[in-house]
Coordinates of C-alpha atoms and ligand atoms in Angstrom, one line a residue:
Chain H
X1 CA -49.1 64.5 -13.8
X2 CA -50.4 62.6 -16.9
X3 CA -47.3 59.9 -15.6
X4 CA -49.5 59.0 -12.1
X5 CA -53.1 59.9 -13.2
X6 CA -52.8 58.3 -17.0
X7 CA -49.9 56.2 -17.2
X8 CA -49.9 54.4 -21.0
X9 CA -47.8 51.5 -19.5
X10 CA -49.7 50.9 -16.5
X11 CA -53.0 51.1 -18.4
X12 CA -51.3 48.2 -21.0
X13 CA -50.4 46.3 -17.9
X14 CA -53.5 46.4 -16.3
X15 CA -55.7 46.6 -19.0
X16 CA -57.0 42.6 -18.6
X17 CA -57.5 42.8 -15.5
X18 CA -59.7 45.9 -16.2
X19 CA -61.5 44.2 -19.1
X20 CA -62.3 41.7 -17.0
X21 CA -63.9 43.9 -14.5
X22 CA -65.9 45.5 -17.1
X23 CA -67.2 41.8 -18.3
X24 CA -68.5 41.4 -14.8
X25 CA -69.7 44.8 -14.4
X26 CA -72.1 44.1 -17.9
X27 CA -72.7 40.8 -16.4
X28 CA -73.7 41.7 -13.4
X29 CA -76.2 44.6 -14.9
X30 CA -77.8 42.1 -17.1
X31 CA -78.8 40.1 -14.1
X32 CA -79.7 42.7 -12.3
X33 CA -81.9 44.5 -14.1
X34 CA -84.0 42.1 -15.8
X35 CA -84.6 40.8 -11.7
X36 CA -85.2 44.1 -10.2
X37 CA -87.8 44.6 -13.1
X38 CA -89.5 41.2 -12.5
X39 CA -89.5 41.9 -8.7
X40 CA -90.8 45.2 -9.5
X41 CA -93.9 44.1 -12.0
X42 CA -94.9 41.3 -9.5
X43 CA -94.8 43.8 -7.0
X44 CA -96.8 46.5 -9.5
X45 CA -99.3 43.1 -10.1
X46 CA -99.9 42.6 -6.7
X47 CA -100.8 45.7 -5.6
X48 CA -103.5 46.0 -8.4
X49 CA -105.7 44.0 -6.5
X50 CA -106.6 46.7 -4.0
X51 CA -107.2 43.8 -1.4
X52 CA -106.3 45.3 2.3
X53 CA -104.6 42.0 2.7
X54 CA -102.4 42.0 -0.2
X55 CA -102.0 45.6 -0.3
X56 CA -100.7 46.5 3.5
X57 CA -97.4 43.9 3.3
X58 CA -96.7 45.2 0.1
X59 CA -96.7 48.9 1.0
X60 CA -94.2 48.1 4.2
X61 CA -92.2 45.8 1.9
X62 CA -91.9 48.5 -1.0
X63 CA -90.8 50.8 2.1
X64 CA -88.7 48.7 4.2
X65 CA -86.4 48.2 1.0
X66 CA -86.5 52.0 -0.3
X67 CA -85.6 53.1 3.3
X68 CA -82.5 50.5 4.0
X69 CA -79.0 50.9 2.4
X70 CA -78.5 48.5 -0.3
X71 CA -74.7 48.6 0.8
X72 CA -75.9 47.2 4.1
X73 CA -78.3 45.2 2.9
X74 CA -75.5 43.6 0.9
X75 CA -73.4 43.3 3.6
X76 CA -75.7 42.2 6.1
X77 CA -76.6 39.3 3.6
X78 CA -72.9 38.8 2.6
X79 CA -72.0 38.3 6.2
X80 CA -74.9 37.2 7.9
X81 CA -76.2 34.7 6.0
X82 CA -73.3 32.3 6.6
X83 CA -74.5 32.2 10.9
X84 CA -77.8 31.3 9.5
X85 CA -75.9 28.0 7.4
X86 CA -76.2 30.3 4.1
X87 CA -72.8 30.9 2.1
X88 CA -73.6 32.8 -1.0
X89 CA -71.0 33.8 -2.1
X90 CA -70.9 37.7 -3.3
X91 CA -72.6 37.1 -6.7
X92 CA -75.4 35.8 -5.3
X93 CA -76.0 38.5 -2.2
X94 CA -75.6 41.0 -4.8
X95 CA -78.4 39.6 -7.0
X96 CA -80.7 39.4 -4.0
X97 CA -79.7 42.4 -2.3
X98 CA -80.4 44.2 -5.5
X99 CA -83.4 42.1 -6.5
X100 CA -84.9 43.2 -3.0
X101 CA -83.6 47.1 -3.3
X102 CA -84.1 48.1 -6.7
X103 CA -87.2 45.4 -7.1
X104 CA -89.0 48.0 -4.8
X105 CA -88.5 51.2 -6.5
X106 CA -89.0 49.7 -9.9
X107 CA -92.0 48.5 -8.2
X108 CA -93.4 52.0 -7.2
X109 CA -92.3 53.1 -10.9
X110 CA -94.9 50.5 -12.2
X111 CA -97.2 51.0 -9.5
X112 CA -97.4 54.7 -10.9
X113 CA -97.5 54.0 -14.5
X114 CA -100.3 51.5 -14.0
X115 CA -102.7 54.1 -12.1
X116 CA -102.1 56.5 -14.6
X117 CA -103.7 54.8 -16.8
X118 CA -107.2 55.7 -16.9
X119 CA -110.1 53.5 -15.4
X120 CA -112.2 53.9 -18.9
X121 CA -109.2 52.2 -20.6
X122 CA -109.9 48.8 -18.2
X123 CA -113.8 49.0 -18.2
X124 CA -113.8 49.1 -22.3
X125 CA -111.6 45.7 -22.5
X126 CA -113.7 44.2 -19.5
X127 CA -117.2 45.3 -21.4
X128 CA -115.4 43.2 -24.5
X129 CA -114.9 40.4 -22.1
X130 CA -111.0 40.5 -21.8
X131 CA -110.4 38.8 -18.0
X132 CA -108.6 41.1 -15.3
X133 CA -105.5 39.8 -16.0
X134 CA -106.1 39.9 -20.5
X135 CA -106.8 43.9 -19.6
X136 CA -103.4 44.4 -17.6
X137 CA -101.5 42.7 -19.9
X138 CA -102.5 43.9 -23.2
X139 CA -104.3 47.1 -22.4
X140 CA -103.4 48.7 -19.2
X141 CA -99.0 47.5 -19.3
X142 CA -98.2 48.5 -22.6
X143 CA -99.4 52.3 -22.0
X144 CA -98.1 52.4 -18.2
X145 CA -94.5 51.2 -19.4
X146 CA -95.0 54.2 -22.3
X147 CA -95.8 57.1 -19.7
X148 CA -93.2 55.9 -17.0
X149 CA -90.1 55.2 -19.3
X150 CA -87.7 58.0 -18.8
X151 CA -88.6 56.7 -14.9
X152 CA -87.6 53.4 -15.6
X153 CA -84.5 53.9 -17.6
X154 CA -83.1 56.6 -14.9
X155 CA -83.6 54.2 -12.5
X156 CA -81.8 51.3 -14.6
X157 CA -79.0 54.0 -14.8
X158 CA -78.5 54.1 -10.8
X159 CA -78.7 50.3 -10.9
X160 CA -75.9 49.8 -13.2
X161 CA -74.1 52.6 -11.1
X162 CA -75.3 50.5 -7.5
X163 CA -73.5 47.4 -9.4
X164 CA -69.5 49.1 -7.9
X165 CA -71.1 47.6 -4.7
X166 CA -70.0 44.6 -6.0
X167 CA -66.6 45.3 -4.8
X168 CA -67.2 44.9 -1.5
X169 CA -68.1 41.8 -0.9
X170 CA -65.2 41.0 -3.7
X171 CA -67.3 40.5 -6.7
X172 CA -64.9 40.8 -9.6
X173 CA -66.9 43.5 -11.5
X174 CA -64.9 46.7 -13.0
X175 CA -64.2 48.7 -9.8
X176 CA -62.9 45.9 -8.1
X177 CA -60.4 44.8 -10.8
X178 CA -59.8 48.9 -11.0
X179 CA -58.7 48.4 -7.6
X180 CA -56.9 45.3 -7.8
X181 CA -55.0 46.9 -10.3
X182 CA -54.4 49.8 -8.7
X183 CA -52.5 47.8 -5.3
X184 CA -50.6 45.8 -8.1
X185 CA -49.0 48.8 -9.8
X186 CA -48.8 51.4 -7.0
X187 CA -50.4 53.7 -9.5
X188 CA -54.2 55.6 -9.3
X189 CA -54.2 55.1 -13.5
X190 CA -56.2 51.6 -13.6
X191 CA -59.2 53.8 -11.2
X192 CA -58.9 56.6 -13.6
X193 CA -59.4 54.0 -16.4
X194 CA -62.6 52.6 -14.8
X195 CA -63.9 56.2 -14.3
X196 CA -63.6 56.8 -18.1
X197 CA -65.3 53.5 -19.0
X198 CA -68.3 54.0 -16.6
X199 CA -68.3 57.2 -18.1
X200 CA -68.5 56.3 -22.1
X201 CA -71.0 53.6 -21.0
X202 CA -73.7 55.3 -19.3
X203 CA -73.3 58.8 -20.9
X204 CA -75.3 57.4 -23.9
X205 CA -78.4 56.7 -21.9
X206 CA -78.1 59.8 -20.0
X207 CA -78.7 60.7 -23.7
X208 CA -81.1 59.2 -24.1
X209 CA -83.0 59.3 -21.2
X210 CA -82.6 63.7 -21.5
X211 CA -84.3 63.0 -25.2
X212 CA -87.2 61.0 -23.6
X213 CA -88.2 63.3 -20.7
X214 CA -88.1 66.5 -23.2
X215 CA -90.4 64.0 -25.1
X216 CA -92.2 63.6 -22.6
X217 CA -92.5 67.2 -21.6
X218 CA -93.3 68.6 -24.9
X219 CA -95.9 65.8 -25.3
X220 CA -97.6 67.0 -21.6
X221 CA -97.5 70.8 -23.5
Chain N
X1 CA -144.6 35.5 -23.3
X2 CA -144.5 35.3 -27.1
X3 CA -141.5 34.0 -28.6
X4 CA -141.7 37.5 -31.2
X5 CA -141.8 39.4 -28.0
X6 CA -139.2 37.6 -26.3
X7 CA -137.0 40.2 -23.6
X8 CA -133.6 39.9 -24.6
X9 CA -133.1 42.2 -21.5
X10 CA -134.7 41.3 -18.5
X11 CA -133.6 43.6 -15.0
X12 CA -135.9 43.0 -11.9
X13 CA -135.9 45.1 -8.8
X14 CA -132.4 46.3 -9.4
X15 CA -131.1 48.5 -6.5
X16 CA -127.4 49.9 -6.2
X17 CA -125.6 51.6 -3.2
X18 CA -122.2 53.1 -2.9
X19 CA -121.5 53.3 0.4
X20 CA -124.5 55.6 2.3
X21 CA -125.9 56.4 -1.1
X22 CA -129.2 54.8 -2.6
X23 CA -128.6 55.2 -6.5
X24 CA -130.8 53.1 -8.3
X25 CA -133.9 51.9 -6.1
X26 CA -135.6 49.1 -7.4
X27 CA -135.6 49.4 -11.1
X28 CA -137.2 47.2 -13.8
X29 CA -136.3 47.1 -17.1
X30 CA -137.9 45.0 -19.7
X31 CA -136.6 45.5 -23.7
X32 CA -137.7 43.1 -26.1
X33 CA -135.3 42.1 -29.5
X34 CA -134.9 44.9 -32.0
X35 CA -136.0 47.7 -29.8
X36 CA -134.3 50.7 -29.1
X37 CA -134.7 51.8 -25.7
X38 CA -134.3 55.5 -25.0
X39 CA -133.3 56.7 -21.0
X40 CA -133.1 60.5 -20.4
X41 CA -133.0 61.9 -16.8
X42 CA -131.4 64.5 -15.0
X43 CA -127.5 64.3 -14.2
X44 CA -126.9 61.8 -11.1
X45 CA -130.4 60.0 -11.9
X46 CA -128.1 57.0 -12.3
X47 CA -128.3 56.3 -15.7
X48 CA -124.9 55.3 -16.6
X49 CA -125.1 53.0 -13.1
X50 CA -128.1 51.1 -14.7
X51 CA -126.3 50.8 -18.0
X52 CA -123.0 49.5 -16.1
X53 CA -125.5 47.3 -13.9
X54 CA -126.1 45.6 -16.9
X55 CA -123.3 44.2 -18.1
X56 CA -122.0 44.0 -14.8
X57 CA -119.0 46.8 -14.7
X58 CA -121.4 47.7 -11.8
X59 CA -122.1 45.0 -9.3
X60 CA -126.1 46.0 -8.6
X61 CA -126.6 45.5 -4.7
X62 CA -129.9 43.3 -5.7
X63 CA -131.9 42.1 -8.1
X64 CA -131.8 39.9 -11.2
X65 CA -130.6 40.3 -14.7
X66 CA -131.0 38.0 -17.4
X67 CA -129.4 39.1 -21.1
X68 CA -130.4 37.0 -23.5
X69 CA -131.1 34.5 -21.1
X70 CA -128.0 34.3 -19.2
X71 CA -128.7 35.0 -15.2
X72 CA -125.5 37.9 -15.3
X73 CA -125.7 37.9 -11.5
X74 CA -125.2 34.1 -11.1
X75 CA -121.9 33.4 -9.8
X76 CA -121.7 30.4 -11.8
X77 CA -121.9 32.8 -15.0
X78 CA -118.8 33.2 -16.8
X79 CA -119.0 37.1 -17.0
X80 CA -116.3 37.0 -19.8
X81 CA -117.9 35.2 -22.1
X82 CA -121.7 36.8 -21.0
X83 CA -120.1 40.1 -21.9
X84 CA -118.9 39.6 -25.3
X85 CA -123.3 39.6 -26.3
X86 CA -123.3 43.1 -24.8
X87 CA -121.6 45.8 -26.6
X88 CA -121.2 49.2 -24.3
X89 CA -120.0 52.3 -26.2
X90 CA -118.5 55.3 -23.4
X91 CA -119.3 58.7 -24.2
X92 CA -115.3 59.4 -23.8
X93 CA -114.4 56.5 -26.6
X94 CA -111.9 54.6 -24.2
X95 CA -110.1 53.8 -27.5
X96 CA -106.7 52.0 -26.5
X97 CA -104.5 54.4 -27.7
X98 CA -101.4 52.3 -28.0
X99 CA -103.4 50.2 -30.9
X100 CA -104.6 51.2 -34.4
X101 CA -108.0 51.5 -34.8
X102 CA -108.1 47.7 -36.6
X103 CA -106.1 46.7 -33.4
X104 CA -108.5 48.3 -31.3
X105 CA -111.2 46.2 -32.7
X106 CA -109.6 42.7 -33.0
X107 CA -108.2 42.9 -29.8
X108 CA -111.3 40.8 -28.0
X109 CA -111.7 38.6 -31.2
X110 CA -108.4 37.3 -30.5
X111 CA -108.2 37.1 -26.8
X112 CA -111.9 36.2 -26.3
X113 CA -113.0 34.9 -29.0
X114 CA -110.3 32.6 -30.1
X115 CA -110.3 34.6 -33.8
X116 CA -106.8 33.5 -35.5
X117 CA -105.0 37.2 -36.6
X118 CA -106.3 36.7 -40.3
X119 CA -109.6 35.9 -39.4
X120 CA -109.6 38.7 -36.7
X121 CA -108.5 40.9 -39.3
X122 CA -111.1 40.3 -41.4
X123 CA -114.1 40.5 -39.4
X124 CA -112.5 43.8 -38.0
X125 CA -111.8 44.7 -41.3
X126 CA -115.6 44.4 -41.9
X127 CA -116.8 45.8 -38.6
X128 CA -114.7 49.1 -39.6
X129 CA -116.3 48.8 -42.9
X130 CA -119.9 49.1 -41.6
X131 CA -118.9 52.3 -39.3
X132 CA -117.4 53.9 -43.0
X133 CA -114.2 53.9 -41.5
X134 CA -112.6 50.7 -43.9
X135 CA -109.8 53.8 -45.1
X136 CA -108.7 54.3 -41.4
X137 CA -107.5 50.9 -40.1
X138 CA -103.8 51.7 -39.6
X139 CA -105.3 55.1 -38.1
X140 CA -104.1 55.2 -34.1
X141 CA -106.9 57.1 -31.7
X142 CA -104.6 60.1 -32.2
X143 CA -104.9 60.4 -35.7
X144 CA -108.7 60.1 -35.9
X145 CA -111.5 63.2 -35.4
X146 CA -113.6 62.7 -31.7
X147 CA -116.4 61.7 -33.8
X148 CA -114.2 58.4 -36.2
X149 CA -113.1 57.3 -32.4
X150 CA -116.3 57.2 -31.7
X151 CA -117.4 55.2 -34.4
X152 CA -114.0 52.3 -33.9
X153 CA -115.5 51.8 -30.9
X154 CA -118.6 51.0 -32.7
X155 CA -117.0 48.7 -34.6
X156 CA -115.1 47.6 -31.3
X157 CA -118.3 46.7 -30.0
X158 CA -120.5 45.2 -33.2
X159 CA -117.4 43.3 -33.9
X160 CA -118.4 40.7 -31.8
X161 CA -122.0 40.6 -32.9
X162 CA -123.4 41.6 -29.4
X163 CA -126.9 40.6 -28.8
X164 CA -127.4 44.2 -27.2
X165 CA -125.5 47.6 -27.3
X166 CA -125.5 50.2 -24.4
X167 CA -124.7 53.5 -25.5
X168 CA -123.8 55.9 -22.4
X169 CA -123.7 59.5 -23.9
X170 CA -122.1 58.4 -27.1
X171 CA -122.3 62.0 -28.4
X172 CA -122.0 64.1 -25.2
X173 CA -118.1 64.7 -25.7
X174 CA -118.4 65.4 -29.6
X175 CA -118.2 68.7 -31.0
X176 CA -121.7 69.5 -32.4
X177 CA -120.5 69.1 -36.2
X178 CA -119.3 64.9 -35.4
X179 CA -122.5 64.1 -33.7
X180 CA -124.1 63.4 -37.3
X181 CA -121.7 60.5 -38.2
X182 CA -122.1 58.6 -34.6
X183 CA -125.7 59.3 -35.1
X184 CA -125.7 57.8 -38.6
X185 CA -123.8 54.6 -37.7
X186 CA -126.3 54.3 -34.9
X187 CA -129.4 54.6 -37.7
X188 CA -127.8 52.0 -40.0
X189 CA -127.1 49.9 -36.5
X190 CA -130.5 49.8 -35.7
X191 CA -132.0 49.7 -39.2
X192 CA -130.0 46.0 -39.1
X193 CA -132.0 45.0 -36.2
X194 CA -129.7 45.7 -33.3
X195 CA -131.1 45.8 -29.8
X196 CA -130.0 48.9 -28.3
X197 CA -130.4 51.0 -24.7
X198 CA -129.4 54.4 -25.3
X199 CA -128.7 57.3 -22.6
X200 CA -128.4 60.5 -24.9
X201 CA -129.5 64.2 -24.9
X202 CA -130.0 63.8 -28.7
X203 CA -134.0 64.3 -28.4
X204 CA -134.2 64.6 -32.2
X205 CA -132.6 61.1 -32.5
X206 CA -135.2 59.7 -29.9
X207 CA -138.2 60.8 -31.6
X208 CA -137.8 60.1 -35.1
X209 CA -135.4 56.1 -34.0
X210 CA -136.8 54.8 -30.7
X211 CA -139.4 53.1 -30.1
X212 CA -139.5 53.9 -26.4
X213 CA -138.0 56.3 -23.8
X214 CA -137.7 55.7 -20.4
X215 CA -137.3 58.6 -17.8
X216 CA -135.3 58.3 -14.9
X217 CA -135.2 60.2 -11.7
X218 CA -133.8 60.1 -8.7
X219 CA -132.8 55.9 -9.2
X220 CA -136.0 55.2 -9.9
X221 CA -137.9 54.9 -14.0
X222 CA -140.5 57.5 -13.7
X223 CA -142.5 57.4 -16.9
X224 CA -141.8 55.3 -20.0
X225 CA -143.5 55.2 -23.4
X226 CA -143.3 56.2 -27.2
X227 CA -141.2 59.1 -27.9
X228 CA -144.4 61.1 -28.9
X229 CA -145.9 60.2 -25.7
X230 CA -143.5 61.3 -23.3
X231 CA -142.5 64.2 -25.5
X232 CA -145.5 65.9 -25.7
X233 CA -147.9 64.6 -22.8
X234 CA -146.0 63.7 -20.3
X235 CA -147.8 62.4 -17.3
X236 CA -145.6 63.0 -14.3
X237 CA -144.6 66.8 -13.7
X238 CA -140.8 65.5 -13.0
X239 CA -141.1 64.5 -16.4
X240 CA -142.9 67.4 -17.6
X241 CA -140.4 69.8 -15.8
X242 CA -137.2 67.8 -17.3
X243 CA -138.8 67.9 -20.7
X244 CA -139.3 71.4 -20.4
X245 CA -136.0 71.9 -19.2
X246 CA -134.0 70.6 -22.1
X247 CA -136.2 71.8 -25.0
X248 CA -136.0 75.1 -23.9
X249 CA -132.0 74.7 -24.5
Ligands
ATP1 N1 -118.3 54.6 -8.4 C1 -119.1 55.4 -7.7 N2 -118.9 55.7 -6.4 C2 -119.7 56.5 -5.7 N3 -120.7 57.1 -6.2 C3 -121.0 57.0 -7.5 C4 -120.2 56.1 -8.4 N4 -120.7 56.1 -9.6 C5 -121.8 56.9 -9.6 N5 -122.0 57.4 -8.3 C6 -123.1 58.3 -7.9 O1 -124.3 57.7 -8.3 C7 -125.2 58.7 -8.7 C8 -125.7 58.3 -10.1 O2 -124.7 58.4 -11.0 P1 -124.8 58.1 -12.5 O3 -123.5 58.3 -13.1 O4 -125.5 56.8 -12.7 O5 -125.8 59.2 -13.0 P2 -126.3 59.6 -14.4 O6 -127.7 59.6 -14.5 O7 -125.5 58.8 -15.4 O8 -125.8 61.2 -14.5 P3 -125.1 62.0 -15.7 O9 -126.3 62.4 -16.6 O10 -124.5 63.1 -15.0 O11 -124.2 61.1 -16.4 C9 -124.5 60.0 -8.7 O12 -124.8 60.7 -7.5 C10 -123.0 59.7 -8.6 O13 -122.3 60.6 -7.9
MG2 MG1 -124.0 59.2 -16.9

């Protein structure tokens, strides 16, 4: 049993190739996160000007994306693209894909933090004569990050988790390699590898996002 | 007009509608430099609209309003800079509770005012000084009593030596041993010459510290006049019923 499922040669063999997935896999989240929280902001932004104009294309674009698959996003823009003249490559479709997917909930996330902020807070900076934008940023952002971010860090959590969709459009990141691995050696070892890894990375912000939303709960009490 | 009796707040026919509703209908309000303007009326009068009106948190339907000789309904106006001469205190603080209380009061001399952090510090320093609170700088919202928030954003206010202060029910959310402190800050505010409008239920405060009360009713000023006046002979039986009303609580 441990000789298929945990093999110590297999796991020295394939251990670089591993690695290297992990590398992307860290690489990949640190693109992907900061984007899908810059999409999201802008997004959070532009809906604070309650303009009819602004404000129904950005309600069906924040639901288009939350209702389509990011997998087939990723593969409709990994594949499609290329008939419109556009090859990518899968890096690049993943960034978008994920800027457009996880840009929209990260956008509803801010969208919530910044209404429950209270009006009061905005109409004390304006009567100091802070602009609309002064208010946002120093007043109005800094609390709506504070009350939504257990909300933002479980939804960074299912980005860096999205990231395995990498592997299908052959982006290099750690459950590809796993899998690489894996055909190379005729052995499931490398995928139980990749499990564990996953594992002892995000386990210590499921930690720490548990601590933040009993924080959160005793500070509501 | 005489340059001692110069309006530093000048409102002409200043009407408001939200939606259907009629909420101020053609009010005039004249208050010269140094006075302290009293309004009472009964709840949804629109007090707190004509306040907001006034500094423009409220966009008044029509009229004109010139503070301290800025037309605030111009569009040419830049509101920003027209709003740091009018201080507005909120009867529920509105402290940003992410900031210390000296943060809370340098914010605007930094963004608006162009204060370097050292010299913001110091003027806030002093502002927190005059409401007694020098010993609670570092203080955030949380850790200070109802009536100390009440008195940083005093110091919020006076920090960027407004020309006038509005005070919408400064009190109204304080428990009744706190009002004396806001009250007091208020005294020494106006002892230094500070224009003020105030809408409060304090009547003790209004007789013995303004020189004039306004009463409001149904959007429209009713009955003004000194505090004696309108206290005890009030001509209008709205006023005389409203009177009655509160001094029997
Ligand atoms: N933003 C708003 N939208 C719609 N109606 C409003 C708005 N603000 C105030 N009103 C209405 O305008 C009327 C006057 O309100 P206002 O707050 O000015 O009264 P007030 O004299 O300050 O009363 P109170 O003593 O209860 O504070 C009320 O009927 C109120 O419901
Ligand atoms: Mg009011």
């Amino acid at each position: 049993m441990i000789q298929t499922f945990f093999n110590i040669e297999i796991i020295a063999a394939a251990w670089p190739i591993v690695l290297s997935g992990l590398l992307n896999t860290v690489l990949l989240s640190l693109i992907v996160v900061p984007l899908g929280l810059f999409g999201g902001l802008l997004l959070a932004l532009l809906a604070s000007i309650r303009h009819p104009l602004v404000r129904w294309p950005l309600m069906a674009w924040v639901d288009f994306f939350r209702a389509f698959p990011p997998l087939v996003l990723l593969i409709l823009l990994f594949a499609g693209l290329p008939f419109a003249g556009l090859e990518l490559g899968g890096f690049a479709c993943v960034a978008i894909a994920f800027f457009l997917n996880t840009g929209a909930y990260y956008g509803e996330i801010f969208r919530a933090g910044i209404d429950s902020v209270p009006a009061g807070q905005v109409e004390a900076g304006r009567s100091t004569g802070l602009s609309r934008l002064q208010a946002m940023t120093w007043i109005v952002l800094p609390q709506a990050v504070r009350n939504v971010l257990p909300d933002l860090l479980s939804n960074t959590l299912e980005v860096v988790k999205l990231t395995s969709l990498g592997s299908v459009v052959a982006v290099p990141e750690l459950l590809y390699q796993a899998r690489q691995a894996q055909s190379l050696t005729y052995n499931p070892t490398p995928i139980v590898v990749a499990a564990i890894i996953y594992f002892l990375m995000l386990w210590p912000l499921v930690r720490l996002l548990s601590r933040l939303e009993n924080r959160a709960l005793a500070g509501r009490r | 007009m005489a340059p001692d009796t110069q309006a530093i707040v000048d409102a002409r026919a200043i009407h408001k509608h939200f939606g259907a509703l009629h909420v101020l209908k053609g009010v005039d309000l004249k208050v010269a430099e140094r006075e302290l303007v009293f309004v009472i009326g009964p709840s949804g009068s629109g007090k707190s609209t004509l306040l907001r009106c006034l500094n423009r948190l409220e966009e008044p339907s029509s009229g004109s309003i010139l503070v301290d000789g800025i037309d605030m309904l111009d569009a040419r106006t830049d509101i920003n800079h027209a709003r740091q001469r009018i201080g507005m205190v909120f009867q529920s603080f509105n402290l940003y509770p992410h900031m210390t209380a000296l943060g809370n009061v340098t914010l605007a001399l930094r963004k608006v005012a162009g204060k370097s952090r050292a010299e913001a510090d110091r003027l806030g320093q002093a502002a927190l000084e005059r409401v007694g609170l020098a010993d609670r700088a570092g203080h955030t919202p949380g850790q200070l009593s109802g009536g100390q928030q009440q008195r940083v954003a005093i110091a919020r206010s006076i920090a960027l030596e407004p020309r006038v202060m509005l005070f919408d029910e400064p009190t109204s959310a304080l428990d009744p041993e706190l009002v004396g402190s806001v009250l007091e800050v208020m005294r020494s505010l106006r002892e230094s010459g500070m224009t003020m409008i105030v809408v409060s239920h304090e009547m003790g405060f209004a007789r013995n510290a303004a020189d004039r009360v306004v009463f409001m009713d149904d959007g429209l000023i009713v009955e003004q006049g000194p505090p004696a006046a309108i206290f005890e002979s009030p001509t209008h039986e709205r006023t005389r019923a409203f009177i009655g009303q509160i001094q029997r609580h």
